[in-house]
Tab-separated table of C-alpha atoms and ligand atoms in Angstrom:
chain	number	residue	atom	x	y	z
A	1	MET	CA	-16.737	16.573	-2.826
A	2	LEU	CA	-16.806	12.663	-1.221
A	3	LYS	CA	-18.140	12.079	1.736
A	4	THR	CA	-17.776	8.217	3.416
A	5	ARG	CA	-17.240	6.553	6.901
A	6	ILE	CA	-13.661	6.496	5.757
A	7	THR	CA	-13.180	10.440	5.130
A	8	GLU	CA	-14.955	10.453	8.284
A	9	ILE	CA	-13.598	8.141	11.002
A	10	LEU	CA	-9.969	9.679	9.504
A	11	GLY	CA	-10.523	13.102	9.503
A	12	ILE	CA	-9.204	13.375	5.667
A	13	ARG	CA	-10.165	15.762	2.816
A	14	TYR	CA	-10.065	12.363	0.323
A	15	PRO	CA	-11.220	8.970	1.126
A	16	ILE	CA	-7.495	8.288	-0.436
A	17	LEU	CA	-4.595	6.803	1.384
A	18	GLN	CA	-1.059	6.227	-0.030
A	19	GLY	CA	0.262	2.653	0.874
A	20	GLY	CA	3.103	2.459	2.697
A	21	MET	CA	5.987	1.202	0.931
A	22	ALA	CA	9.506	0.121	2.426
A	23	TRP	CA	11.903	1.896	1.903
A	24	ILE	CA	10.220	4.903	0.156
A	25	THR	CA	7.287	6.110	1.888
A	26	GLY	CA	8.923	7.824	4.579
A	27	TRP	CA	7.809	11.296	6.460
A	28	GLN	CA	8.406	13.468	3.621
A	29	MET	CA	6.177	11.580	0.808
A	30	ALA	CA	3.818	10.754	4.132
A	31	ALA	CA	3.553	14.570	4.683
A	32	ALA	CA	2.668	15.824	0.820
A	33	VAL	CA	-0.110	13.522	0.942
A	34	CYS	CA	-1.481	14.638	3.916
A	35	GLU	CA	-1.368	17.972	3.174
A	36	ALA	CA	-2.836	17.160	-0.424
A	37	GLY	CA	-5.773	15.636	1.334
A	38	GLY	CA	-5.005	11.975	1.258
A	39	LEU	CA	-3.797	9.707	4.073
A	40	GLY	CA	-0.269	9.402	4.083
A	41	THR	CA	1.814	6.363	5.703
A	42	ILE	CA	5.097	6.169	6.943
A	43	ALA	CA	6.146	2.695	6.184
A	44	ALA	CA	7.972	1.538	9.409
A	45	ALA	CA	9.265	-2.080	7.567
A	46	THR	CA	12.411	-1.280	7.228
A	47	MET	CA	12.969	1.500	9.874
A	48	GLU	CA	15.610	1.585	12.814
A	49	PRO	CA	13.427	2.458	15.996
A	50	GLN	CA	15.344	5.635	15.971
A	51	GLU	CA	14.422	6.740	11.816
A	52	LEU	CA	10.896	5.914	12.869
A	53	ILE	CA	10.909	8.240	16.318
A	54	GLU	CA	12.191	11.163	14.075
A	55	GLY	CA	9.714	10.360	11.216
A	56	ILE	CA	6.878	11.296	13.171
A	57	LYS	CA	8.816	13.889	14.512
A	58	LYS	CA	9.236	15.605	11.350
A	59	ILE	CA	5.788	15.012	10.400
A	60	ARG	CA	3.902	16.379	12.852
A	61	GLU	CA	6.277	19.565	12.504
A	62	VAL	CA	5.630	19.919	8.846
A	63	THR	CA	1.697	18.907	9.171
A	64	GLU	CA	-1.364	18.916	11.496
A	65	MET	CA	-3.233	16.773	9.241
A	66	PRO	CA	-3.801	12.554	10.741
A	67	PHE	CA	-1.095	10.225	9.283
A	68	ALA	CA	-0.526	6.825	9.725
A	69	ILE	CA	2.451	4.519	10.147
A	70	ASN	CA	2.194	0.692	8.305
A	71	ILE	CA	3.713	-2.370	10.796
A	72	PRO	CA	3.502	-5.477	8.643
A	73	LEU	CA	3.536	-7.785	11.520
A	74	ARG	CA	5.226	-10.685	10.221
A	75	LEU	CA	8.574	-9.073	10.242
A	76	PRO	CA	10.621	-8.956	12.578
A	77	THR	CA	10.885	-5.335	13.376
A	78	ALA	CA	6.987	-5.086	14.200
A	79	ARG	CA	6.844	-5.453	18.155
A	80	ARG	CA	9.445	-2.358	18.334
A	81	ALA	CA	7.396	-0.583	15.885
A	82	VAL	CA	4.143	-0.614	17.389
A	83	GLU	CA	5.388	0.188	20.630
A	84	ILE	CA	6.951	3.157	19.339
A	85	ALA	CA	3.950	3.938	17.598
A	86	VAL	CA	1.440	3.668	20.221
A	87	GLY	CA	3.990	5.545	22.662
A	88	GLU	CA	4.052	8.467	20.380
A	89	GLN	CA	0.248	8.249	19.974
A	90	VAL	CA	0.268	8.093	16.489
A	91	PRO	CA	-3.375	9.076	14.788
A	92	VAL	CA	-3.344	5.745	12.788
A	93	ILE	CA	-1.545	2.073	12.143
A	94	VAL	CA	-2.176	0.609	9.205
A	95	SER	CA	-0.959	-3.202	10.204
A	96	SER	CA	-0.380	-5.765	7.377
A	97	ALA	CA	1.325	-9.208	6.509
A	98	GLY	CA	0.002	-10.960	9.777
A	99	ASP	CA	-2.705	-11.422	12.321
A	100	PRO	CA	-4.816	-8.157	13.404
A	101	LEU	CA	-5.858	-9.892	16.659
A	102	LEU	CA	-1.686	-10.139	17.753
A	103	TYR	CA	-1.897	-6.191	18.897
A	104	ALA	CA	-5.247	-4.380	18.502
A	105	GLU	CA	-6.388	-4.828	22.033
A	106	LYS	CA	-2.844	-2.007	22.668
A	107	ILE	CA	-3.387	-0.196	20.283
A	108	LYS	CA	-7.223	0.442	20.356
A	109	ARG	CA	-6.486	1.183	24.259
A	110	GLN	CA	-4.351	4.161	23.060
A	111	GLY	CA	-7.494	5.760	21.011
A	112	ILE	CA	-5.550	4.820	18.192
A	113	LYS	CA	-7.311	4.085	14.851
A	114	LEU	CA	-6.110	0.806	13.395
A	115	PHE	CA	-6.701	-0.339	9.762
A	116	GLN	CA	-5.670	-4.316	8.567
A	117	VAL	CA	-4.647	-5.379	5.283
A	118	ALA	CA	-6.454	-8.102	4.458
A	119	PHE	CA	-5.652	-10.410	1.355
A	120	SER	CA	-8.989	-12.757	1.806
A	121	VAL	CA	-11.715	-13.292	3.647
A	122	ASP	CA	-10.239	-15.401	6.538
A	123	MET	CA	-8.510	-12.062	7.682
A	124	VAL	CA	-11.984	-10.081	7.295
A	125	ARG	CA	-13.112	-12.728	9.898
A	126	ARG	CA	-10.010	-11.747	12.715
A	127	CYS	CA	-10.532	-8.089	11.980
A	128	ASN	CA	-14.261	-8.540	12.721
A	129	GLN	CA	-12.926	-10.101	16.169
A	130	SER	CA	-10.426	-7.532	16.859
A	131	GLY	CA	-12.057	-4.170	16.836
A	132	VAL	CA	-10.065	-2.451	13.910
A	133	ASP	CA	-12.012	0.473	12.526
A	134	GLY	CA	-11.531	-0.778	8.385
A	135	ILE	CA	-9.954	-2.947	6.244
A	136	ILE	CA	-7.930	-2.622	3.406
A	137	ALA	CA	-8.668	-5.389	0.704
A	138	MET	CA	-6.147	-5.862	-1.333
A	139	GLY	CA	-6.089	-7.551	-4.739
A	140	ALA	CA	-3.397	-9.487	-6.463
A	141	GLU	CA	-3.132	-6.805	-9.373
A	142	GLY	CA	-1.650	-5.035	-6.582
A	143	GLY	CA	2.676	-4.061	-6.189
A	144	GLY	CA	4.494	-5.648	-3.730
A	145	ASN	CA	3.894	-8.493	-1.765
A	146	ILE	CA	0.637	-10.210	-2.463
A	147	SER	CA	-1.874	-12.898	-1.421
A	148	ARG	CA	-1.015	-16.619	-1.850
A	149	ALA	CA	-4.271	-17.177	-3.626
A	150	GLU	CA	-4.164	-13.838	-6.253
A	151	ILE	CA	-8.170	-12.742	-5.379
A	152	SER	CA	-8.230	-9.824	-7.845
A	153	THR	CA	-9.968	-6.941	-6.595
A	154	LEU	CA	-12.782	-7.197	-8.331
A	155	VAL	CA	-14.226	-10.065	-6.386
A	156	LEU	CA	-12.032	-9.522	-2.898
A	157	VAL	CA	-13.611	-5.951	-2.320
A	158	ARG	CA	-16.869	-7.674	-2.974
A	159	GLU	CA	-16.299	-10.673	-0.767
A	160	VAL	CA	-14.726	-8.281	1.995
A	161	VAL	CA	-17.650	-5.873	1.641
A	162	ASN	CA	-20.521	-9.275	2.222
A	163	GLU	CA	-18.082	-10.568	5.669
A	164	THR	CA	-18.150	-6.933	7.665
A	165	ASP	CA	-19.683	-4.202	8.624
A	166	LEU	CA	-16.251	-2.177	8.538
A	167	PRO	CA	-15.869	0.406	6.213
A	168	VAL	CA	-13.526	-1.218	3.444
A	169	VAL	CA	-11.244	0.970	1.361
A	170	ALA	CA	-10.046	-0.882	-2.143
A	171	ALA	CA	-6.342	-1.262	-3.391
A	172	GLY	CA	-4.551	-3.071	-5.770
A	173	GLY	CA	-5.086	-1.575	-9.486
A	174	ILE	CA	-6.498	2.099	-8.659
A	175	CYS	CA	-4.400	5.316	-9.796
A	176	ASP	CA	-7.555	7.296	-11.226
A	177	GLY	CA	-10.878	8.490	-10.655
A	178	LYS	CA	-12.573	5.356	-13.081
A	179	GLY	CA	-10.893	3.664	-10.390
A	180	LEU	CA	-12.125	4.848	-7.107
A	181	ALA	CA	-15.858	5.221	-8.748
A	182	ALA	CA	-15.533	1.316	-9.622
A	183	ALA	CA	-14.699	0.590	-6.116
A	184	LEU	CA	-17.139	2.699	-5.007
A	185	ALA	CA	-19.641	0.801	-6.526
A	186	LEU	CA	-17.992	-2.315	-5.509
A	187	GLY	CA	-18.891	-1.115	-2.066
A	188	ALA	CA	-15.807	0.462	-0.582
A	189	GLU	CA	-15.533	3.766	0.844
A	190	GLY	CA	-12.277	4.805	-0.104
A	191	ILE	CA	-9.614	3.595	-1.995
A	192	GLN	CA	-5.600	2.590	-1.322
A	193	MET	CA	-2.905	2.753	-3.594
A	194	GLY	CA	1.013	2.398	-4.066
A	195	THR	CA	2.227	2.441	-7.671
A	196	GLY	CA	0.158	5.312	-8.377
A	197	PHE	CA	1.994	7.457	-5.299
A	198	LEU	CA	5.592	6.003	-7.121
A	199	ALA	CA	4.842	8.116	-9.966
A	200	THR	CA	4.884	11.706	-8.332
A	201	ARG	CA	7.399	14.497	-7.933
A	202	GLU	CA	7.600	14.001	-4.126
A	203	ALA	CA	8.017	10.196	-4.605
A	204	THR	CA	11.282	9.601	-2.493
A	205	VAL	CA	12.036	6.883	-4.884
A	206	HIS	CA	15.019	6.466	-7.096
A	207	GLU	CA	14.249	8.187	-10.951
A	208	ARG	CA	14.963	5.597	-12.643
A	209	TYR	CA	12.384	4.024	-10.751
A	210	LYS	CA	9.912	6.036	-11.793
A	211	GLN	CA	10.949	5.791	-15.338
A	212	ALA	CA	10.358	1.958	-14.891
A	213	ILE	CA	6.661	2.845	-14.318
A	214	LEU	CA	6.304	5.239	-17.151
A	215	ASP	CA	7.522	2.691	-19.772
A	216	ALA	CA	5.731	-0.102	-18.255
A	217	ILE	CA	2.997	-1.770	-20.670
A	218	ASP	CA	0.572	-4.257	-19.411
A	219	THR	CA	2.239	-7.808	-19.509
A	220	ASP	CA	5.482	-6.113	-17.877
A	221	THR	CA	4.611	-7.452	-14.308
A	222	VAL	CA	5.009	-10.729	-13.195
A	223	VAL	CA	4.108	-12.909	-9.334
A	224	THR	CA	7.424	-14.076	-8.290
A	225	GLY	CA	7.716	-16.627	-4.687
A	226	ARG	CA	4.824	-18.774	-5.953
A	227	THR	CA	6.550	-21.874	-5.144
A	228	THR	CA	7.924	-20.661	-1.689
A	229	GLY	CA	4.374	-18.689	-0.508
A	230	LEU	CA	5.858	-15.540	-0.250
A	231	GLN	CA	4.636	-13.661	-3.323
A	232	PHE	CA	5.648	-10.224	-4.952
A	233	ARG	CA	4.553	-8.397	-7.932
A	234	VAL	CA	7.489	-6.907	-9.601
A	235	ARG	CA	8.551	-5.159	-12.828
A	236	LYS	CA	10.123	-8.248	-15.228
A	237	ASN	CA	13.645	-7.909	-14.970
A	238	SER	CA	16.994	-9.494	-14.635
A	239	LEU	CA	16.705	-10.345	-10.561
A	240	SER	CA	12.769	-11.346	-11.593
A	241	GLU	CA	13.953	-13.887	-14.336
A	242	LYS	CA	16.976	-15.057	-11.925
A	243	VAL	CA	13.912	-15.816	-9.145
A	244	LEU	CA	11.386	-17.999	-11.583
A	245	GLY	CA	14.479	-19.831	-12.469
A	246	MET	CA	15.078	-20.609	-9.005
A	247	GLU	CA	11.756	-21.682	-8.227
A	248	ARG	CA	11.665	-24.032	-11.814
A	249	GLU	CA	14.996	-25.424	-10.118
A	250	GLY	CA	13.337	-26.089	-6.665
A	251	ARG	CA	15.421	-23.781	-5.315
A	252	SER	CA	14.183	-23.448	-1.536
A	253	ARG	CA	12.771	-20.287	0.302
A	254	GLU	CA	15.772	-19.665	2.402
A	255	GLU	CA	17.911	-19.671	-1.140
A	256	ILE	CA	16.395	-17.160	-2.896
A	257	ASP	CA	15.497	-15.180	0.361
A	258	SER	CA	19.185	-14.705	0.930
A	259	PHE	CA	19.870	-14.138	-3.199
A	260	THR	CA	16.790	-11.594	-3.266
A	261	ILE	CA	17.590	-9.547	0.465
A	262	GLY	CA	17.950	-6.425	0.058
A	263	SER	CA	16.986	-5.985	-3.586
A	264	LEU	CA	14.198	-3.570	-3.302
A	265	LYS	CA	16.151	-1.253	-1.605
A	266	GLU	CA	18.923	-1.557	-5.026
A	267	ALA	CA	15.730	-0.474	-6.894
A	268	ALA	CA	14.411	1.711	-4.864
A	269	VAL	CA	16.991	3.747	-3.305
A	270	LYS	CA	20.208	3.411	-5.716
A	271	GLY	CA	17.815	2.937	-8.876
A	272	ASP	CA	19.325	-1.047	-10.102
A	273	THR	CA	16.277	-1.185	-12.433
A	274	ASP	CA	18.028	-4.699	-13.506
A	275	TRP	CA	18.982	-6.567	-10.621
A	276	GLY	CA	16.929	-4.587	-8.097
A	277	SER	CA	13.277	-5.574	-6.826
A	278	LEU	CA	11.057	-3.549	-9.010
A	279	MET	CA	7.937	-3.706	-7.257
A	280	MET	CA	4.898	-2.330	-8.931
A	281	GLY	CA	0.923	-3.258	-9.507
A	282	GLN	CA	-0.281	-4.334	-12.883
A	283	VAL	CA	-1.759	-0.610	-12.863
A	284	ALA	CA	1.278	0.647	-13.881
A	285	CYS	CA	0.763	-0.004	-17.401
A	286	MET	CA	-1.927	3.246	-17.446
A	287	ILE	CA	0.618	5.627	-15.415
A	288	ARG	CA	2.542	7.876	-18.152
A	289	ASP	CA	3.522	11.230	-16.013
A	290	ILE	CA	5.150	12.147	-13.563
A	291	ARG	CA	2.700	14.653	-10.935
A	292	PRO	CA	2.637	16.728	-8.304
A	293	VAL	CA	0.607	14.735	-5.464
A	294	SER	CA	-1.537	17.349	-4.717
A	295	GLU	CA	-2.521	17.732	-8.528
A	296	MET	CA	-3.304	13.866	-8.954
A	297	LEU	CA	-5.841	13.707	-5.464
A	298	ASP	CA	-7.857	16.601	-7.061
A	299	HIS	CA	-7.778	15.205	-10.875
A	300	ILE	CA	-8.556	11.637	-9.236
A	301	VAL	CA	-11.464	12.685	-7.095
A	302	SER	CA	-13.320	15.171	-9.396
A	303	SER	CA	-12.899	12.560	-12.264
A	304	ALA	CA	-14.548	10.101	-10.012
A	305	ILE	CA	-17.636	12.620	-9.368
A	306	ASP	CA	-17.445	13.460	-13.003
A	307	GLU	CA	-17.695	9.562	-13.834
A	308	ILE	CA	-20.344	8.876	-10.845
A	309	ARG	CA	-22.456	11.376	-12.552
A	310	ALA	CA	-21.958	10.350	-15.932
A	311	LEU	CA	-23.387	6.554	-15.286
A	312	GLY	CA	-26.423	7.614	-14.757
A	313	ARG	CA	-26.900	7.972	-18.603
A	314	TYR	CA	-27.140	4.072	-18.816
A	315	ILE	CA	-31.119	4.715	-16.797
A	316	SER	CA	-33.435	4.362	-19.354
B	1	FMN	C1	7.279	-0.734	-3.553
B	1	FMN	C2	6.419	-1.305	-2.878
B	1	FMN	C3	6.566	-1.757	-1.769
B	1	FMN	C4	5.287	-1.683	-0.990
B	1	FMN	N1	5.787	-2.235	0.382
B	1	FMN	C5	4.381	-2.394	1.690
B	1	FMN	C6	4.710	-2.226	2.712
B	1	FMN	O1	6.298	-1.828	3.487
B	1	FMN	N2	3.867	-2.830	3.163
B	1	FMN	C7	2.426	-2.832	3.155
B	1	FMN	O2	1.344	-3.121	3.787
B	1	FMN	N3	2.504	-2.686	1.948
B	1	FMN	C8	3.246	-2.336	0.964
B	1	FMN	N4	3.118	-2.372	-0.125
B	1	FMN	C9	1.589	-2.465	-1.219
B	1	FMN	C10	1.439	-0.952	-0.744
B	1	FMN	O3	1.029	-0.351	0.241
B	1	FMN	C11	-0.435	-0.831	-1.632
B	1	FMN	O4	-1.234	-1.335	-0.696
B	1	FMN	C12	-0.109	-1.537	-2.849
B	1	FMN	O5	0.928	-1.272	-3.628
B	1	FMN	C13	-1.821	-1.286	-3.541
B	1	FMN	O6	-1.272	-1.779	-5.289
B	1	FMN	P1	-1.120	-0.799	-6.229
B	1	FMN	O7	0.085	-0.769	-6.236
B	1	FMN	O8	-1.690	-1.467	-7.548
B	1	FMN	O9	-1.911	0.450	-6.327
B	1	FMN	C14	4.014	-1.905	-1.253
B	1	FMN	C15	3.985	-1.809	-2.775
B	1	FMN	C16	4.663	-1.513	-3.649
B	1	FMN	C17	4.592	-0.807	-4.891
């Protein structure tokens, strides 16, 4: 078994967090992860308040394990989502895309565990001041919204570990035991995965989206939004080509946003893999089958332990 400050603080069996994914990770997916030994996360980003309240109620009905609510702080839905999560006394909040100082005091006063996603070291300094319980260092290999500087996980995790005494979770480009073992070697005490969880039986994402992950090769993802400052890693398709074309023409962020608004829902819920936003990480190229969550997590942890033991062969 692997025991780290992450398993201890969160009270979970495996040091594995399921990343919140807007339109995709509701209570069903999160509950499956909690029951399998990881930390399941409900993504609040695109939920109406009532849907979030219902989701919290439902997850509590089906699991007694701790779970998290992910709240991207830059979105207009954030304030209400924080109020709901605090009012409902959820076990964990994972804040992302914004300043952790905004709500940290309110959250911590209620005894709720708070983790913040960091793309760079500036954010780590904010985390150190804000009383968060841990930092999720997400590198640019990851799917969805990524950092402007596009710092890779290999560099970012080490940099973050050097800047804080808080436990660090590595995210971006991890889907297996070798990835978990590597993250631990870098000084992280757990991993967060997004893309890997999309390729599971329990993932409530359209089947065509899952297939697009299975079919992806290493050169299939691309970063859009470099000219507008809101970068996303997605699988190449007609939408990504169109957006990159608009960027080359120098179109404004407003024009591009108005063209892409709702496009993740089109892909994730309606299965439009051509004109929907197919957010996924580079690691999609290593995912070749759809598995039950519990099988995937058991396998990741047991193979990480094997990997760590096997590394002893290099010591003479
Ligand atoms: C489809 C998709 C949607 C995502 N939505 C969110 C979100 O709503 N909030 C957030 O903090 N991160 C979001 N992410 C990032 C994930 O939570 C996670 O950190 C990331 O996927 C890890 O990298 P990986 O894809 O290489 O595993 C999303 C990622 C994907 C692939």
